[in-house]
């Protein structure tokens, strides 16, 4: 079965700095990959997804992620963060959509 | 509806009581999913519905947990004889079809068992 590892539980960063949230997965078959964001006291919102095709995926709020099959990674990046990006970020993998597995989450804290 | 809705948004109950959590998926979505998010942990997949059918119930934590879906729409997650370790946020998601790649999440129900 597929699994996901988010390497950093917390990432503090100053406003306007770049950020990378790391995600590695394991699976024996082709997968779909996702990043979700959860703002305080809210549900999960889809940031971006990789299904097939171009390995560089652009999402909402200026985020992007790159699928690297050889390294089984799907790291999330943003060149310049804002205070409003402070949230919990979850990487997820699905071999078929009926069983999506999530990482433990990375808490991004953007400081002024 | 415009999005997935869940009720109640918060529930406080005493240990040993039964609770029912409700999920209204996006209109027309045939697939529905339940997850649990415990403090300091990631999201735990519980169960999914394809229409009214739940092909795999092995993700449910114990036999105190059950879920049903009627009319291909609303789903109810029931926890019997609640325990303190059941305290968590229970999230519901839906997708257009069971093989559709994108799940849309509701705001969750925050359950606290005293």
GROMACS .gro file of C-alpha atoms in nm:
model
  226
    1UNK     CA    1   0.000   0.000   0.000
    2UNK     CA    2   0.105   0.356  -0.058
    3UNK     CA    3   0.247   0.576   0.219
    4UNK     CA    4   0.357   0.935   0.258
    5UNK     CA    5   0.632   1.095   0.464
    6UNK     CA    6   0.648   1.465   0.529
    7UNK     CA    7   0.999   1.524   0.648
    8UNK     CA    8   0.938   1.843   0.846
    9UNK     CA    9   0.669   1.872   1.110
   10UNK     CA   10   0.724   2.247   1.146
   11UNK     CA   11   0.873   2.506   0.915
   12UNK     CA   12   0.918   2.862   1.042
   13UNK     CA   13   1.004   3.121   0.782
   14UNK     CA   14   1.009   3.498   0.751
   15UNK     CA   15   0.767   3.683   0.528
   16UNK     CA   16   0.879   3.716   0.164
   17UNK     CA   17   1.132   3.435   0.202
   18UNK     CA   18   1.112   3.124  -0.019
   19UNK     CA   19   0.988   2.798   0.130
   20UNK     CA   20   1.000   2.430   0.045
   21UNK     CA   21   0.788   2.169   0.219
   22UNK     CA   22   0.917   1.820   0.158
   23UNK     CA   23   0.715   1.513   0.076
   24UNK     CA   24   0.826   1.161  -0.012
   25UNK     CA   25   0.600   0.871  -0.099
   26UNK     CA   26   0.624   0.501  -0.151
   27UNK     CA   27   0.416   0.300  -0.389
   28UNK     CA   28   0.458   0.004  -0.620
   29UNK     CA   29   0.232   0.148  -0.888
   30UNK     CA   30   0.158   0.479  -1.055
   31UNK     CA   31   0.006   0.733  -0.822
   32UNK     CA   32  -0.177   1.057  -0.803
   33UNK     CA   33  -0.016   1.317  -0.577
   34UNK     CA   34  -0.176   1.607  -0.393
   35UNK     CA   35  -0.104   1.893  -0.161
   36UNK     CA   36  -0.380   2.020   0.064
   37UNK     CA   37  -0.378   2.322   0.295
   38UNK     CA   38  -0.572   2.352   0.619
   39UNK     CA   39  -0.616   2.696   0.767
   40UNK     CA   40  -0.701   2.719   1.138
   41UNK     CA   41  -1.043   2.578   1.220
   42UNK     CA   42  -1.117   2.504   0.855
   43UNK     CA   43  -1.137   2.197   0.635
   44UNK     CA   44  -0.884   2.088   0.378
   45UNK     CA   45  -0.846   2.285   0.059
   46UNK     CA   46  -0.678   2.145  -0.250
   47UNK     CA   47  -0.364   2.341  -0.342
   48UNK     CA   48  -0.251   2.138  -0.642
   49UNK     CA   49  -0.238   1.789  -0.782
   50UNK     CA   50  -0.026   1.577  -1.011
   51UNK     CA   51  -0.210   1.321  -1.222
   52UNK     CA   52   0.013   1.282  -1.528
   53UNK     CA   53   0.203   1.487  -1.783
   54UNK     CA   54   0.428   1.777  -1.686
   55UNK     CA   55   0.614   1.710  -1.364
   56UNK     CA   56   0.595   2.074  -1.256
   57UNK     CA   57   0.250   2.151  -1.125
   58UNK     CA   58   0.126   2.498  -1.044
   59UNK     CA   59  -0.147   2.551  -0.789
   60UNK     CA   60  -0.337   2.825  -0.615
   61UNK     CA   61  -0.186   3.104  -0.406
   62UNK     CA   62   0.145   3.093  -0.596
   63UNK     CA   63   0.242   2.742  -0.487
   64UNK     CA   64   0.398   2.485  -0.714
   65UNK     CA   65   0.527   2.132  -0.675
   66UNK     CA   66   0.753   1.907  -0.876
   67UNK     CA   67   0.701   1.537  -0.916
   68UNK     CA   68   1.030   1.347  -0.915
   69UNK     CA   69   0.969   0.984  -0.991
   70UNK     CA   70   1.328   0.868  -0.938
   71UNK     CA   71   1.337   1.024  -0.592
   72UNK     CA   72   0.970   0.949  -0.521
   73UNK     CA   73   0.924   1.306  -0.408
   74UNK     CA   74   0.664   1.576  -0.450
   75UNK     CA   75   0.803   1.882  -0.274
   76UNK     CA   76   0.594   2.196  -0.244
   77UNK     CA   77   0.752   2.536  -0.307
   78UNK     CA   78   0.667   2.903  -0.301
   79UNK     CA   79   0.921   3.173  -0.394
   80UNK     CA   80   0.789   3.435  -0.153
   81UNK     CA   81   0.553   3.360   0.135
   82UNK     CA   82   0.298   3.581   0.304
   83UNK     CA   83   0.168   3.590   0.659
   84UNK     CA   84  -0.159   3.449   0.523
   85UNK     CA   85   0.021   3.131   0.414
   86UNK     CA   86   0.051   3.027   0.778
   87UNK     CA   87  -0.134   2.694   0.790
   88UNK     CA   88  -0.096   2.317   0.802
   89UNK     CA   89   0.003   2.156   0.474
   90UNK     CA   90  -0.068   1.793   0.392
   91UNK     CA   91   0.082   1.585   0.116
   92UNK     CA   92  -0.130   1.295  -0.005
   93UNK     CA   93  -0.095   1.002  -0.242
   94UNK     CA   94  -0.359   0.789  -0.405
   95UNK     CA   95  -0.312   0.473  -0.607
   96UNK     CA   96  -0.678   0.488  -0.683
   97UNK     CA   97  -0.895   0.755  -0.543
   98UNK     CA   98  -1.077   0.523  -0.309
   99UNK     CA   99  -0.789   0.516  -0.061
  100UNK     CA  100  -0.600   0.839  -0.023
  101UNK     CA  101  -0.313   0.838   0.226
  102UNK     CA  102  -0.199   1.157   0.392
  103UNK     CA  103   0.127   1.260   0.550
  104UNK     CA  104   0.140   1.379   0.908
  105UNK     CA  105   0.138   1.740   0.797
  106UNK     CA  106   0.381   2.031   0.804
  107UNK     CA  107   0.294   2.340   1.001
  108UNK     CA  108   0.417   2.644   0.812
  109UNK     CA  109   0.454   2.956   1.026
  110UNK     CA  110   0.531   3.278   0.846
  111UNK     CA  111   0.680   3.547   1.068
  112UNK     CA  112   0.679   3.920   0.995
  113UNK     CA  113  -2.489   2.243  -0.248
  114UNK     CA  114  -2.190   2.468  -0.297
  115UNK     CA  115  -1.960   2.250  -0.091
  116UNK     CA  116  -1.942   1.962   0.149
  117UNK     CA  117  -2.114   2.038   0.475
  118UNK     CA  118  -2.087   1.859   0.807
  119UNK     CA  119  -2.284   1.877   1.126
  120UNK     CA  120  -2.247   1.940   1.406
  121UNK     CA  121  -1.936   2.153   1.379
  122UNK     CA  122  -1.851   2.076   1.740
  123UNK     CA  123  -1.969   1.798   1.967
  124UNK     CA  124  -1.886   1.741   2.331
  125UNK     CA  125  -2.003   1.416   2.481
  126UNK     CA  126  -1.948   1.201   2.784
  127UNK     CA  127  -1.756   0.879   2.769
  128UNK     CA  128  -1.987   0.589   2.692
  129UNK     CA  129  -2.243   0.790   2.496
  130UNK     CA  130  -2.323   0.736   2.130
  131UNK     CA  131  -2.270   1.012   1.874
  132UNK     CA  132  -2.379   1.064   1.515
  133UNK     CA  133  -2.186   1.277   1.272
  134UNK     CA  134  -2.347   1.389   0.951
  135UNK     CA  135  -2.202   1.468   0.610
  136UNK     CA  136  -2.376   1.629   0.314
  137UNK     CA  137  -2.163   1.585   0.003
  138UNK     CA  138  -2.156   1.811  -0.298
  139UNK     CA  139  -2.468   1.754  -0.505
  140UNK     CA  140  -2.409   1.494  -0.773
  141UNK     CA  141  -2.097   1.347  -0.614
  142UNK     CA  142  -2.126   0.972  -0.601
  143UNK     CA  143  -1.822   0.900  -0.384
  144UNK     CA  144  -1.797   0.996  -0.018
  145UNK     CA  145  -1.510   0.953   0.226
  146UNK     CA  146  -1.461   0.976   0.602
  147UNK     CA  147  -1.129   1.064   0.766
  148UNK     CA  148  -1.019   1.124   1.122
  149UNK     CA  149  -0.764   1.384   1.226
  150UNK     CA  150  -0.631   1.338   1.577
  151UNK     CA  151  -0.430   1.599   1.762
  152UNK     CA  152  -0.071   1.595   1.645
  153UNK     CA  153  -0.134   1.326   1.388
  154UNK     CA  154  -0.209   1.317   1.021
  155UNK     CA  155  -0.527   1.219   0.853
  156UNK     CA  156  -0.648   0.867   0.900
  157UNK     CA  157  -0.868   0.718   0.630
  158UNK     CA  158  -1.174   0.549   0.777
  159UNK     CA  159  -1.415   0.445   0.505
  160UNK     CA  160  -1.547   0.539   0.164
  161UNK     CA  161  -1.878   0.499  -0.013
  162UNK     CA  162  -1.936   0.429  -0.377
  163UNK     CA  163  -2.298   0.525  -0.404
  164UNK     CA  164  -2.460   0.371  -0.099
  165UNK     CA  165  -2.212   0.086  -0.078
  166UNK     CA  166  -1.897   0.074   0.137
  167UNK     CA  167  -1.674  -0.192  -0.023
  168UNK     CA  168  -1.406  -0.184   0.244
  169UNK     CA  169  -1.472  -0.120   0.612
  170UNK     CA  170  -1.132  -0.229   0.736
  171UNK     CA  171  -1.022   0.130   0.801
  172UNK     CA  172  -1.275   0.177   1.080
  173UNK     CA  173  -1.083   0.180   1.412
  174UNK     CA  174  -1.312  -0.062   1.595
  175UNK     CA  175  -1.654  -0.223   1.584
  176UNK     CA  176  -1.789   0.076   1.776
  177UNK     CA  177  -1.764   0.272   1.452
  178UNK     CA  178  -2.016   0.235   1.175
  179UNK     CA  179  -2.121   0.442   0.876
  180UNK     CA  180  -2.406   0.443   0.635
  181UNK     CA  181  -2.516   0.638   0.335
  182UNK     CA  182  -2.868   0.658   0.203
  183UNK     CA  183  -3.005   0.781  -0.127
  184UNK     CA  184  -2.653   0.825  -0.259
  185UNK     CA  185  -2.627   1.150  -0.068
  186UNK     CA  186  -2.610   1.209   0.308
  187UNK     CA  187  -2.383   0.992   0.517
  188UNK     CA  188  -2.380   0.932   0.890
  189UNK     CA  189  -2.081   0.817   1.092
  190UNK     CA  190  -2.187   0.666   1.422
  191UNK     CA  191  -1.960   0.604   1.717
  192UNK     CA  192  -2.106   0.389   1.992
  193UNK     CA  193  -1.989   0.390   2.353
  194UNK     CA  194  -1.745   0.673   2.287
  195UNK     CA  195  -1.402   0.665   2.444
  196UNK     CA  196  -1.166   0.952   2.513
  197UNK     CA  197  -0.934   0.834   2.236
  198UNK     CA  198  -1.217   0.896   1.990
  199UNK     CA  199  -1.165   1.270   2.039
  200UNK     CA  200  -1.060   1.408   1.703
  201UNK     CA  201  -1.176   1.608   1.406
  202UNK     CA  202  -1.380   1.394   1.171
  203UNK     CA  203  -1.356   1.509   0.811
  204UNK     CA  204  -1.582   1.415   0.525
  205UNK     CA  205  -1.496   1.449   0.157
  206UNK     CA  206  -1.672   1.378  -0.169
  207UNK     CA  207  -1.571   1.334  -0.529
  208UNK     CA  208  -1.762   1.323  -0.854
  209UNK     CA  209  -1.697   0.956  -0.905
  210UNK     CA  210  -1.513   0.697  -0.705
  211UNK     CA  211  -1.223   0.708  -0.947
  212UNK     CA  212  -1.221   1.087  -0.977
  213UNK     CA  213  -0.890   1.225  -0.868
  214UNK     CA  214  -1.001   1.519  -0.657
  215UNK     CA  215  -1.171   1.499  -0.321
  216UNK     CA  216  -1.343   1.804  -0.177
  217UNK     CA  217  -1.344   1.832   0.199
  218UNK     CA  218  -1.595   1.961   0.447
  219UNK     CA  219  -1.503   2.174   0.749
  220UNK     CA  220  -1.507   1.878   0.984
  221UNK     CA  221  -1.676   1.790   1.311
  222UNK     CA  222  -1.466   1.845   1.620
  223UNK     CA  223  -1.551   1.570   1.868
  224UNK     CA  224  -1.446   1.589   2.231
  225UNK     CA  225  -1.515   1.295   2.458
  226UNK     CA  226  -1.491   1.382   2.825
   0.00000   0.00000   0.00000
